[in-house]
Amino acid sequence: MGAAAKTVCALIFITVLNVSLFRPTSSDPSDEACLTHLSQSIQDATKSLQNWTKSTFANPCSGFTSYLQGATCNNGRIYKLSLTNLALRGSISPFLANCTNLQALDLSSNFLTGPIPSDLQYLVNLAVLNLSSNRLEGPIPPQLTLCAYLNVIDLHDNSLTGTIPQQLGLLVRLSAFDVSNNKLSGPIPVSLGNRSGNLPRFNATSFDGNKELYGYPLAPLKSKGLSVLAIVGIGLGSGFASLVLSFTGVCIWLKITERKMALEEGKVSHLMPDY
Ligand SMILES: *[C@@H]1O[C@H](CO)[C@@H](O)[C@H](O)[C@H]1NC(C)=O
Ligand SMILES: *[C@@H]1O[C@H](CO)[C@@H](O)[C@H](O)[C@H]1NC(C)=O
Ligand SMILES: *[C@@H]1O[C@H](CO)[C@@H](O)[C@H](O)[C@H]1NC(C)=O
Ligand SMILES: *[C@@H]1O[C@H](CO)[C@@H](O)[C@H](O)[C@H]1NC(C)=O
Ligand SMILES: *[C@@H]1O[C@H](CO)[C@@H](O)[C@H](O)[C@H]1NC(C)=O
């Protein structure tokens, strides 16, 4: 092997090293699209988000360093987004799904409205989804089942409606699940309520505060029995009340007529000349 060949080899090696180690952080178009759309869909009225500007979206990460408040980077890509308790309003952009390396999404304790985008299904690495304590509406997208690594689904304290998708029970890694205090209805999927095989089981605290949700592990519907009792009670009570009322009415009427009669009698006796 000639010296020239050796030099070429060394040059190639150095170039490869350069590219991999000292590569200027080229902006990731997916992350940029994700952040741009998210910043448009949420309203930061209290101006609490630092560096959430167009120029930072183009380059939010440098290796493991993030320049964007709430974002954590891994190898130049955003892998955690945590914007909690910042009084954020607006909605969750479906383009959040463009942050394809996202493993944790925590937008809890804000005033976010609108639906949970079903596009979140494209976040195939997502392990933590915490959207609790917002004002989110609409159904829980069954497509979330496609995020096979989901460990945590915390959606408590929102205004979510519809049923809990059966499919969520297929998420074998799920270790925390909380949909308490929403407006969910229908049966609790057996796979979430009952332990079967190695699927986890969640207790009543995960489901409380949804008026029309029923099934194990929630206590059997006492409300129906109670309401029947209540209706009977109200019926009996009002019957008794009306009885008492009409009785008093009759008494008063009798008293009045008695008095009238007494008066008339008096009048009559007055008019009547005394003999
Ligand atoms: C963002 O996501 C949408 C829908 O999934 C896709 O059509 C689009 O190509 C993505 N954009 C980028 C820049 O990755
Ligand atoms: C905002 O960006 C500047 C410079 O790019 C950086 O020094 C600062 O730490 C960033 N702030 C946050 C909260 O990340
Ligand atoms: C979700 O966020 C809330 C508020 O920030 C926190 O209290 C709760 O523990 C989180 N849920 C999980 C399962 O970590
Ligand atoms: C779930 O568990 C409850 C209480 O142990 C039991 O009554 C019910 O039959 C179980 N349901 C299924 C489908 O296993
Ligand atoms: C329900 O489960 C949660 C978390 O798994 C636990 O902290 C809590 O003590 C349980 N509550 C009851 C009443 O068993």
mmCIF file of C-alpha atoms and ligand atoms in Angstrom:
data_model
loop_
_atom_site.group_PDB
_atom_site.id
_atom_site.type_symbol
_atom_site.label_atom_id
_atom_site.label_comp_id
_atom_site.label_asym_id
_atom_site.label_seq_id
_atom_site.Cartn_x
_atom_site.Cartn_y
_atom_site.Cartn_z
ATOM 1 C CA MET A 1 0.000 0.000 0.000
ATOM 2 C CA GLY A 2 1.415 3.379 -1.010
ATOM 3 C CA ALA A 3 1.676 6.403 1.196
ATOM 4 C CA ALA A 4 -0.894 8.115 -0.993
ATOM 5 C CA ALA A 5 -3.465 5.414 -0.295
ATOM 6 C CA LYS A 6 -2.717 5.680 3.439
ATOM 7 C CA THR A 7 -3.227 9.420 3.338
ATOM 8 C CA VAL A 8 -6.506 9.017 1.511
ATOM 9 C CA CYS A 9 -7.630 6.492 4.127
ATOM 10 C CA ALA A 10 -6.641 8.813 6.957
ATOM 11 C CA LEU A 11 -8.420 11.708 5.264
ATOM 12 C CA ILE A 12 -11.604 9.675 4.851
ATOM 13 C CA PHE A 13 -11.383 8.576 8.500
ATOM 14 C CA ILE A 14 -10.939 12.148 9.715
ATOM 15 C CA THR A 15 -13.818 13.334 7.522
ATOM 16 C CA VAL A 16 -16.131 10.642 8.887
ATOM 17 C CA LEU A 17 -15.075 11.562 12.443
ATOM 18 C CA ASN A 18 -15.705 15.203 11.705
ATOM 19 C CA VAL A 19 -19.131 14.584 10.273
ATOM 20 C CA SER A 20 -20.236 12.409 13.176
ATOM 21 C CA LEU A 21 -18.712 14.341 16.080
ATOM 22 C CA PHE A 22 -18.507 17.945 15.018
ATOM 23 C CA ARG A 23 -21.471 17.996 12.690
ATOM 24 C CA PRO A 24 -23.114 21.389 12.953
ATOM 25 C CA THR A 25 -26.572 20.660 14.369
ATOM 26 C CA SER A 26 -28.648 20.746 11.263
ATOM 27 C CA SER A 27 -32.213 21.560 12.061
ATOM 28 C CA ASP A 28 -34.595 18.658 11.955
ATOM 29 C CA PRO A 29 -37.510 19.502 9.652
ATOM 30 C CA SER A 30 -39.959 17.286 11.562
ATOM 31 C CA ASP A 31 -39.154 18.828 14.954
ATOM 32 C CA GLU A 32 -39.328 22.276 13.398
ATOM 33 C CA ALA A 33 -42.772 21.574 11.922
ATOM 34 C CA CYS A 34 -43.904 20.134 15.244
ATOM 35 C CA LEU A 35 -42.776 23.136 17.311
ATOM 36 C CA THR A 36 -43.984 25.724 14.817
ATOM 37 C CA HIS A 37 -47.483 24.256 14.725
ATOM 38 C CA LEU A 38 -47.625 23.678 18.468
ATOM 39 C CA SER A 39 -46.647 27.282 19.164
ATOM 40 C CA GLN A 40 -49.444 28.376 16.822
ATOM 41 C CA SER A 41 -52.093 26.183 18.438
ATOM 42 C CA ILE A 42 -51.316 27.060 22.059
ATOM 43 C CA GLN A 43 -51.715 30.534 23.487
ATOM 44 C CA ASP A 44 -49.089 31.685 25.924
ATOM 45 C CA ALA A 45 -50.986 34.687 27.265
ATOM 46 C CA THR A 46 -48.763 35.022 30.326
ATOM 47 C CA LYS A 47 -45.587 34.990 28.187
ATOM 48 C CA SER A 48 -44.080 32.194 30.220
ATOM 49 C CA LEU A 49 -42.467 30.270 27.370
ATOM 50 C CA GLN A 50 -38.835 31.263 26.879
ATOM 51 C CA ASN A 51 -37.169 31.008 23.500
ATOM 52 C CA TRP A 52 -40.347 29.772 21.818
ATOM 53 C CA THR A 53 -39.551 31.735 18.694
ATOM 54 C CA LYS A 54 -39.201 30.857 15.035
ATOM 55 C CA SER A 55 -35.437 31.059 15.120
ATOM 56 C CA THR A 56 -35.199 28.559 17.977
ATOM 57 C CA PHE A 57 -37.656 26.146 16.311
ATOM 58 C CA ALA A 58 -35.250 25.859 13.400
ATOM 59 C CA ASN A 59 -32.551 24.727 15.812
ATOM 60 C CA PRO A 60 -33.988 23.735 19.182
ATOM 61 C CA CYS A 61 -31.222 21.279 20.047
ATOM 62 C CA SER A 62 -27.485 21.113 19.920
ATOM 63 C CA GLY A 63 -26.671 17.513 20.660
ATOM 64 C CA PHE A 64 -28.068 17.012 24.145
ATOM 65 C CA THR A 65 -28.521 20.711 24.897
ATOM 66 C CA SER A 66 -31.915 22.311 24.456
ATOM 67 C CA TYR A 67 -32.440 26.007 23.841
ATOM 68 C CA LEU A 68 -36.180 25.724 24.219
ATOM 69 C CA GLN A 69 -37.915 25.961 27.563
ATOM 70 C CA GLY A 70 -39.598 22.675 28.437
ATOM 71 C CA ALA A 71 -37.804 20.659 25.786
ATOM 72 C CA THR A 72 -35.181 18.014 26.450
ATOM 73 C CA CYS A 73 -32.945 16.894 23.630
ATOM 74 C CA ASN A 74 -31.253 13.652 22.796
ATOM 75 C CA ASN A 75 -28.791 13.545 19.935
ATOM 76 C CA GLY A 76 -30.199 16.647 18.287
ATOM 77 C CA ARG A 77 -33.832 15.595 18.510
ATOM 78 C CA ILE A 78 -36.487 16.561 21.029
ATOM 79 C CA TYR A 79 -37.346 13.583 23.164
ATOM 80 C CA LYS A 80 -39.188 15.212 26.070
ATOM 81 C CA LEU A 81 -41.641 18.070 26.086
ATOM 82 C CA SER A 82 -42.799 19.229 29.470
ATOM 83 C CA LEU A 83 -44.890 22.378 29.624
ATOM 84 C CA THR A 84 -46.796 22.106 32.873
ATOM 85 C CA ASN A 85 -48.571 24.706 34.960
ATOM 86 C CA LEU A 86 -47.881 27.607 32.584
ATOM 87 C CA ALA A 87 -51.482 28.838 32.145
ATOM 88 C CA LEU A 88 -51.348 27.788 28.503
ATOM 89 C CA ARG A 89 -54.577 28.063 26.533
ATOM 90 C CA GLY A 90 -55.549 26.964 23.061
ATOM 91 C CA SER A 91 -55.365 23.416 21.745
ATOM 92 C CA ILE A 92 -52.920 20.600 21.056
ATOM 93 C CA SER A 93 -51.784 20.691 17.439
ATOM 94 C CA PRO A 94 -52.029 17.364 15.569
ATOM 95 C CA PHE A 95 -48.637 18.270 14.121
ATOM 96 C CA LEU A 96 -47.160 17.430 17.501
ATOM 97 C CA ALA A 97 -46.912 14.026 15.864
ATOM 98 C CA ASN A 98 -44.036 15.440 13.793
ATOM 99 C CA CYS A 99 -41.835 15.326 16.916
ATOM 100 C CA THR A 100 -41.277 11.689 16.039
ATOM 101 C CA ASN A 101 -38.608 11.055 18.689
ATOM 102 C CA LEU A 102 -40.830 12.165 21.543
ATOM 103 C CA GLN A 103 -40.838 9.806 24.511
ATOM 104 C CA ALA A 104 -42.566 11.991 27.075
ATOM 105 C CA LEU A 105 -45.284 14.552 26.543
ATOM 106 C CA ASP A 106 -46.454 16.422 29.623
ATOM 107 C CA LEU A 107 -48.816 19.343 29.101
ATOM 108 C CA SER A 108 -50.563 18.917 32.458
ATOM 109 C CA SER A 109 -52.097 21.685 34.579
ATOM 110 C CA ASN A 110 -52.898 24.237 31.903
ATOM 111 C CA PHE A 111 -56.155 25.456 30.351
ATOM 112 C CA LEU A 112 -55.900 23.568 27.085
ATOM 113 C CA THR A 113 -59.158 22.901 25.242
ATOM 114 C CA GLY A 114 -60.180 20.882 22.189
ATOM 115 C CA PRO A 115 -59.547 17.229 21.429
ATOM 116 C CA ILE A 116 -56.631 14.891 22.046
ATOM 117 C CA PRO A 117 -55.333 14.543 18.467
ATOM 118 C CA SER A 118 -55.523 10.981 17.194
ATOM 119 C CA ASP A 119 -52.316 11.769 15.271
ATOM 120 C CA LEU A 120 -50.448 11.206 18.521
ATOM 121 C CA GLN A 121 -50.545 7.576 17.353
ATOM 122 C CA TYR A 122 -47.532 8.380 15.147
ATOM 123 C CA LEU A 123 -45.402 9.016 18.232
ATOM 124 C CA VAL A 124 -44.261 5.415 18.251
ATOM 125 C CA ASN A 125 -41.690 5.993 21.000
ATOM 126 C CA LEU A 126 -44.090 7.693 23.379
ATOM 127 C CA ALA A 127 -43.879 6.267 26.897
ATOM 128 C CA VAL A 128 -45.440 9.057 28.970
ATOM 129 C CA LEU A 129 -48.583 10.970 28.074
ATOM 130 C CA ASN A 130 -49.714 13.371 30.774
ATOM 131 C CA LEU A 131 -52.457 15.766 29.725
ATOM 132 C CA SER A 132 -54.123 15.899 33.143
ATOM 133 C CA SER A 133 -55.795 18.996 34.616
ATOM 134 C CA ASN A 134 -56.789 20.771 31.432
ATOM 135 C CA ARG A 135 -60.127 21.330 29.705
ATOM 136 C CA LEU A 136 -59.733 18.793 26.932
ATOM 137 C CA GLU A 137 -62.912 17.598 25.249
ATOM 138 C CA GLY A 138 -63.982 14.782 22.968
ATOM 139 C CA PRO A 139 -63.076 11.114 23.054
ATOM 140 C CA ILE A 140 -59.934 9.291 24.124
ATOM 141 C CA PRO A 141 -58.500 8.294 20.722
ATOM 142 C CA PRO A 142 -58.403 4.486 20.467
ATOM 143 C CA GLN A 143 -55.414 4.948 18.128
ATOM 144 C CA LEU A 144 -53.244 5.595 21.205
ATOM 145 C CA THR A 145 -52.997 1.824 21.364
ATOM 146 C CA LEU A 146 -50.499 2.087 18.498
ATOM 147 C CA CYS A 147 -48.045 3.791 20.871
ATOM 148 C CA ALA A 148 -46.941 0.413 22.122
ATOM 149 C CA TYR A 149 -44.413 1.762 24.635
ATOM 150 C CA LEU A 150 -46.936 3.777 26.623
ATOM 151 C CA ASN A 151 -46.247 3.442 30.346
ATOM 152 C CA VAL A 152 -48.273 6.352 31.594
ATOM 153 C CA ILE A 153 -51.625 7.690 30.405
ATOM 154 C CA ASP A 154 -52.775 10.420 32.754
ATOM 155 C CA LEU A 155 -55.861 12.279 31.524
ATOM 156 C CA HIS A 156 -57.531 13.061 34.839
ATOM 157 C CA ASP A 157 -59.421 16.323 35.385
ATOM 158 C CA ASN A 158 -60.565 17.118 31.875
ATOM 159 C CA SER A 159 -63.942 17.094 30.082
ATOM 160 C CA LEU A 160 -63.392 13.998 27.983
ATOM 161 C CA THR A 161 -66.512 12.207 26.742
ATOM 162 C CA GLY A 162 -67.368 8.860 25.203
ATOM 163 C CA THR A 163 -66.241 5.441 26.325
ATOM 164 C CA ILE A 164 -62.805 4.218 27.360
ATOM 165 C CA PRO A 165 -61.444 2.418 24.266
ATOM 166 C CA GLN A 166 -61.287 -1.351 24.817
ATOM 167 C CA GLN A 167 -58.007 -1.434 22.907
ATOM 168 C CA LEU A 168 -56.124 0.485 25.599
ATOM 169 C CA GLY A 169 -56.110 -2.738 27.582
ATOM 170 C CA LEU A 170 -53.675 -4.096 24.991
ATOM 171 C CA LEU A 171 -50.956 -1.708 26.164
ATOM 172 C CA VAL A 172 -48.893 -4.244 28.105
ATOM 173 C CA ARG A 173 -46.450 -1.702 29.526
ATOM 174 C CA LEU A 174 -49.112 0.514 31.036
ATOM 175 C CA SER A 175 -48.283 1.047 34.694
ATOM 176 C CA ALA A 176 -50.222 4.252 35.366
ATOM 177 C CA PHE A 177 -53.656 5.012 33.992
ATOM 178 C CA ASP A 178 -55.878 7.794 35.287
ATOM 179 C CA VAL A 179 -59.044 9.070 33.635
ATOM 180 C CA SER A 180 -60.765 10.201 36.838
ATOM 181 C CA ASN A 181 -62.908 13.352 36.838
ATOM 182 C CA ASN A 182 -64.009 13.493 33.229
ATOM 183 C CA LYS A 183 -67.375 12.972 31.519
ATOM 184 C CA LEU A 184 -66.718 9.462 30.338
ATOM 185 C CA SER A 185 -69.517 6.917 30.051
ATOM 186 C CA GLY A 186 -70.099 3.243 29.438
ATOM 187 C CA PRO A 187 -68.400 0.155 30.789
ATOM 188 C CA ILE A 188 -64.821 0.068 32.034
ATOM 189 C CA PRO A 189 -62.864 -2.272 29.718
ATOM 190 C CA VAL A 190 -62.332 -5.535 31.586
ATOM 191 C CA SER A 191 -58.667 -5.528 30.578
ATOM 192 C CA LEU A 192 -58.115 -2.288 32.510
ATOM 193 C CA GLY A 193 -60.235 -3.117 35.526
ATOM 194 C CA ASN A 194 -59.408 -6.797 36.009
ATOM 195 C CA ARG A 195 -56.032 -8.385 36.121
ATOM 196 C CA SER A 196 -55.817 -11.065 33.472
ATOM 197 C CA GLY A 197 -52.518 -12.710 32.695
ATOM 198 C CA ASN A 198 -49.775 -10.114 33.119
ATOM 199 C CA LEU A 199 -51.925 -7.117 32.165
ATOM 200 C CA PRO A 200 -52.023 -4.540 34.923
ATOM 201 C CA ARG A 201 -55.124 -3.708 36.857
ATOM 202 C CA PHE A 202 -56.133 -0.236 37.997
ATOM 203 C CA ASN A 203 -58.268 0.534 40.992
ATOM 204 C CA ALA A 204 -61.309 2.773 41.380
ATOM 205 C CA THR A 205 -59.207 5.929 41.872
ATOM 206 C CA SER A 206 -58.320 5.699 38.154
ATOM 207 C CA PHE A 207 -61.979 5.895 37.137
ATOM 208 C CA ASP A 208 -63.764 7.924 39.859
ATOM 209 C CA GLY A 209 -65.624 11.115 39.039
ATOM 210 C CA ASN A 210 -67.215 10.028 35.755
ATOM 211 C CA LYS A 211 -70.957 10.015 36.314
ATOM 212 C CA GLU A 212 -71.872 7.517 33.628
ATOM 213 C CA LEU A 213 -68.913 5.186 33.805
ATOM 214 C CA TYR A 214 -69.639 1.808 35.336
ATOM 215 C CA GLY A 215 -68.261 -1.649 35.956
ATOM 216 C CA TYR A 216 -65.492 -3.181 38.024
ATOM 217 C CA PRO A 217 -63.520 -1.747 39.892
ATOM 218 C CA LEU A 218 -66.112 0.983 40.499
ATOM 219 C CA ALA A 219 -68.680 0.210 43.171
ATOM 220 C CA PRO A 220 -71.852 -1.291 41.665
ATOM 221 C CA LEU A 221 -74.319 1.356 40.599
ATOM 222 C CA LYS A 222 -75.966 2.382 43.837
ATOM 223 C CA SER A 223 -77.289 5.489 42.169
ATOM 224 C CA LYS A 224 -80.110 3.549 40.452
ATOM 225 C CA GLY A 225 -81.341 1.995 43.706
ATOM 226 C CA LEU A 226 -80.875 5.305 45.429
ATOM 227 C CA SER A 227 -82.788 7.191 42.765
ATOM 228 C CA VAL A 228 -85.692 4.725 42.972
ATOM 229 C CA LEU A 229 -85.700 5.181 46.737
ATOM 230 C CA ALA A 230 -85.424 8.908 46.272
ATOM 231 C CA ILE A 231 -88.378 8.944 43.875
ATOM 232 C CA VAL A 232 -90.479 6.876 46.291
ATOM 233 C CA GLY A 233 -89.352 9.138 49.107
ATOM 234 C CA ILE A 234 -90.185 12.286 47.184
ATOM 235 C CA GLY A 235 -93.558 10.772 46.225
ATOM 236 C CA LEU A 236 -94.412 9.805 49.774
ATOM 237 C CA GLY A 237 -93.079 13.076 51.133
ATOM 238 C CA SER A 238 -94.999 15.230 48.692
ATOM 239 C CA GLY A 239 -98.129 13.131 49.243
ATOM 240 C CA PHE A 240 -97.888 13.675 52.965
ATOM 241 C CA ALA A 241 -97.134 17.363 52.487
ATOM 242 C CA SER A 242 -100.139 17.878 50.234
ATOM 243 C CA LEU A 243 -102.296 15.985 52.714
ATOM 244 C CA VAL A 244 -101.155 18.242 55.550
ATOM 245 C CA LEU A 245 -101.598 21.302 53.321
ATOM 246 C CA SER A 246 -105.119 20.423 52.252
ATOM 247 C CA PHE A 247 -106.032 19.521 55.836
ATOM 248 C CA THR A 248 -104.787 22.901 57.053
ATOM 249 C CA GLY A 249 -106.596 24.495 54.133
ATOM 250 C CA VAL A 250 -109.833 22.871 55.140
ATOM 251 C CA CYS A 251 -109.279 23.859 58.781
ATOM 252 C CA ILE A 252 -108.613 27.488 57.835
ATOM 253 C CA TRP A 253 -111.635 27.504 55.524
ATOM 254 C CA LEU A 254 -113.748 26.082 58.313
ATOM 255 C CA LYS A 255 -112.418 28.696 60.773
ATOM 256 C CA ILE A 256 -113.112 31.517 58.306
ATOM 257 C CA THR A 257 -116.618 30.333 57.508
ATOM 258 C CA GLU A 258 -117.215 29.818 61.221
ATOM 259 C CA ARG A 259 -116.081 33.357 61.930
ATOM 260 C CA LYS A 260 -118.112 34.689 58.992
ATOM 261 C CA MET A 261 -121.124 32.844 60.262
ATOM 262 C CA ALA A 262 -120.512 34.205 63.734
ATOM 263 C CA LEU A 263 -120.211 37.713 62.271
ATOM 264 C CA GLU A 264 -123.334 37.307 60.172
ATOM 265 C CA GLU A 265 -125.075 36.013 63.215
ATOM 266 C CA GLY A 266 -123.843 39.046 65.118
ATOM 267 C CA LYS A 267 -124.988 41.314 62.273
ATOM 268 C CA VAL A 268 -128.266 39.543 62.114
ATOM 269 C CA SER A 269 -128.679 39.804 65.836
ATOM 270 C CA HIS A 270 -127.723 43.484 65.562
ATOM 271 C CA LEU A 271 -130.233 44.137 62.828
ATOM 272 C CA MET A 272 -132.837 42.241 64.636
ATOM 273 C CA PRO A 273 -134.609 44.535 66.953
ATOM 274 C CA ASP A 274 -134.599 43.390 70.465
ATOM 275 C CA TYR A 275 -137.863 42.607 71.806
HETATM 276 C C1 LIG B 1 -45.571 16.317 9.576
HETATM 277 O O1 LIG B 1 -46.598 15.349 9.719
HETATM 278 C C2 LIG B 1 -47.486 15.321 8.639
HETATM 279 C C3 LIG B 1 -48.598 14.381 9.003
HETATM 280 O O2 LIG B 1 -48.165 13.276 9.701
HETATM 281 C C4 LIG B 1 -46.734 14.891 7.394
HETATM 282 O O3 LIG B 1 -47.616 14.888 6.296
HETATM 283 C C5 LIG B 1 -45.616 15.881 7.146
HETATM 284 O O4 LIG B 1 -44.845 15.443 6.035
HETATM 285 C C6 LIG B 1 -44.731 16.032 8.362
HETATM 286 N N1 LIG B 1 -43.799 17.123 8.129
HETATM 287 C C7 LIG B 1 -42.517 16.989 8.371
HETATM 288 C C8 LIG B 1 -41.693 18.171 8.050
HETATM 289 O O5 LIG B 1 -42.023 15.967 8.809
HETATM 290 C C1 LIG B 2 -32.731 30.485 25.529
HETATM 291 O O1 LIG B 2 -31.694 30.548 24.567
HETATM 292 C C2 LIG B 2 -30.459 31.021 25.068
HETATM 293 C C3 LIG B 2 -29.473 31.145 23.927
HETATM 294 O O2 LIG B 2 -29.851 30.441 22.794
HETATM 295 C C4 LIG B 2 -29.943 30.060 26.125
HETATM 296 O O3 LIG B 2 -28.745 30.536 26.681
HETATM 297 C C5 LIG B 2 -30.998 29.948 27.221
HETATM 298 O O4 LIG B 2 -30.563 28.990 28.166
HETATM 299 C C6 LIG B 2 -32.312 29.518 26.635
HETATM 300 N N1 LIG B 2 -33.329 29.485 27.669
HETATM 301 C C7 LIG B 2 -33.955 28.350 28.022
HETATM 302 C C8 LIG B 2 -34.994 28.502 29.078
HETATM 303 O O5 LIG B 2 -33.716 27.286 27.511
HETATM 304 C C1 LIG B 3 -49.178 14.168 35.622
HETATM 305 O O1 LIG B 3 -48.978 15.536 35.956
HETATM 306 C C2 LIG B 3 -49.546 15.908 37.193
HETATM 307 C C3 LIG B 3 -49.431 17.419 37.344
HETATM 308 O O2 LIG B 3 -48.255 17.910 36.814
HETATM 309 C C4 LIG B 3 -48.857 15.154 38.292
HETATM 310 O O3 LIG B 3 -49.379 15.505 39.554
HETATM 311 C C5 LIG B 3 -49.082 13.664 38.052
HETATM 312 O O4 LIG B 3 -48.393 12.917 39.025
HETATM 313 C C6 LIG B 3 -48.592 13.268 36.670
HETATM 314 N N1 LIG B 3 -49.003 11.896 36.421
HETATM 315 C C7 LIG B 3 -48.187 10.857 36.444
HETATM 316 C C8 LIG B 3 -48.801 9.531 36.249
HETATM 317 O O5 LIG B 3 -46.992 10.994 36.636
HETATM 318 C C1 LIG B 4 -63.681 -8.769 37.274
HETATM 319 O O1 LIG B 4 -63.503 -8.801 38.696
HETATM 320 C C2 LIG B 4 -64.718 -8.759 39.441
HETATM 321 C C3 LIG B 4 -64.375 -8.715 40.919
HETATM 322 O O2 LIG B 4 -63.375 -9.599 41.267
HETATM 323 C C4 LIG B 4 -65.568 -9.980 39.094
HETATM 324 O O3 LIG B 4 -66.800 -9.896 39.773
HETATM 325 C C5 LIG B 4 -65.825 -9.997 37.580
HETATM 326 O O4 LIG B 4 -66.533 -11.172 37.238
HETATM 327 C C6 LIG B 4 -64.520 -9.955 36.821
HETATM 328 N N1 LIG B 4 -64.827 -9.840 35.395
HETATM 329 C C7 LIG B 4 -64.228 -10.572 34.466
HETATM 330 C C8 LIG B 4 -64.726 -10.433 33.087
HETATM 331 O O5 LIG B 4 -63.294 -11.319 34.735
HETATM 332 C C1 LIG B 5 -55.059 2.723 43.870
HETATM 333 O O1 LIG B 5 -53.854 2.613 43.147
HETATM 334 C C2 LIG B 5 -52.946 3.682 43.394
HETATM 335 C C3 LIG B 5 -51.779 3.545 42.443
HETATM 336 O O2 LIG B 5 -51.628 2.272 41.945
HETATM 337 C C4 LIG B 5 -52.524 3.638 44.868
HETATM 338 O O3 LIG B 5 -51.641 4.679 45.128
HETATM 339 C C5 LIG B 5 -53.751 3.775 45.730
HETATM 340 O O4 LIG B 5 -53.392 3.639 47.084
HETATM 341 C C6 LIG B 5 -54.781 2.725 45.375
HETATM 342 N N1 LIG B 5 -56.015 3.033 46.106
HETATM 343 C C7 LIG B 5 -56.757 2.114 46.683
HETATM 344 C C8 LIG B 5 -58.002 2.596 47.357
HETATM 345 O O5 LIG B 5 -56.464 0.928 46.671
#
